[in-house]
Amino acid sequence: MTEPSIEAVLAELAAREPIFHRREYGTSREALEAMTDEAFWETGASGRVYRRDFVIANLLERYREPEPHDWPCRDFTVSRLADDLYHLSYTLEEPDRLSRRSTFWRKTTTGWKIVFHQGTVIA
């Protein structure tokens, strides 16, 4: 198997952000478990730490209603950290705040898995 170009990785991962807001990647428990690493965790913009089970439970509640937005993302960058592990960062524009986002993605035989995510409010 050949290593994908960094540009191809950037395009694939940018299309998936902001994570958990792209419903086309699935909204069921099974889909969310498939897209997150078993050790997944995140640091929210509040600074709180959230584990995989908590995030999935909250997402399942959120997905009961239509998503009222399509928040724009910009300034994407990607770095390869190790074999099949990439760090994607970008700016997320929400109506009431601007935040810098950081997601670690692992390429597996079954697809991309989110390992870690953090949001930091910048304005």
Phi, psi and omega in degrees: 000134181270151180285129179291154177291154180296329177294320178294319178297315179302315180296316180297313185285322179299326179293341182266356183257150358289139184303148177068002175251356178261088187297340180295345177271000175116147181229006179271164175304316182298316180295318180294321177294323180292328183268355178242139175295150179302331180265012182306141170206163178218154170251115181286170178300338178285344185096352179285149177262133180235132178269165185307309183300319179296315181298313181298316179300317179291323178294319179299324175293313181300320185289355176290338181245156176295148178281122186274012187208166170222080186297131179285144176240147180208175176059044180290138170222152178222145176225140174273122182265327182196178176307121175064018177235125185230148176249120178250132175230154182194170175255133179249127179257106174259162182303324186249003178195161176243132181223153174262129183245148182219123181231132172262126182242137175246129176274121181241175178294340180259002178125190181283138176233138178275126181261321185205148175216144175217141174239133180232121180291131179241348176195000000 
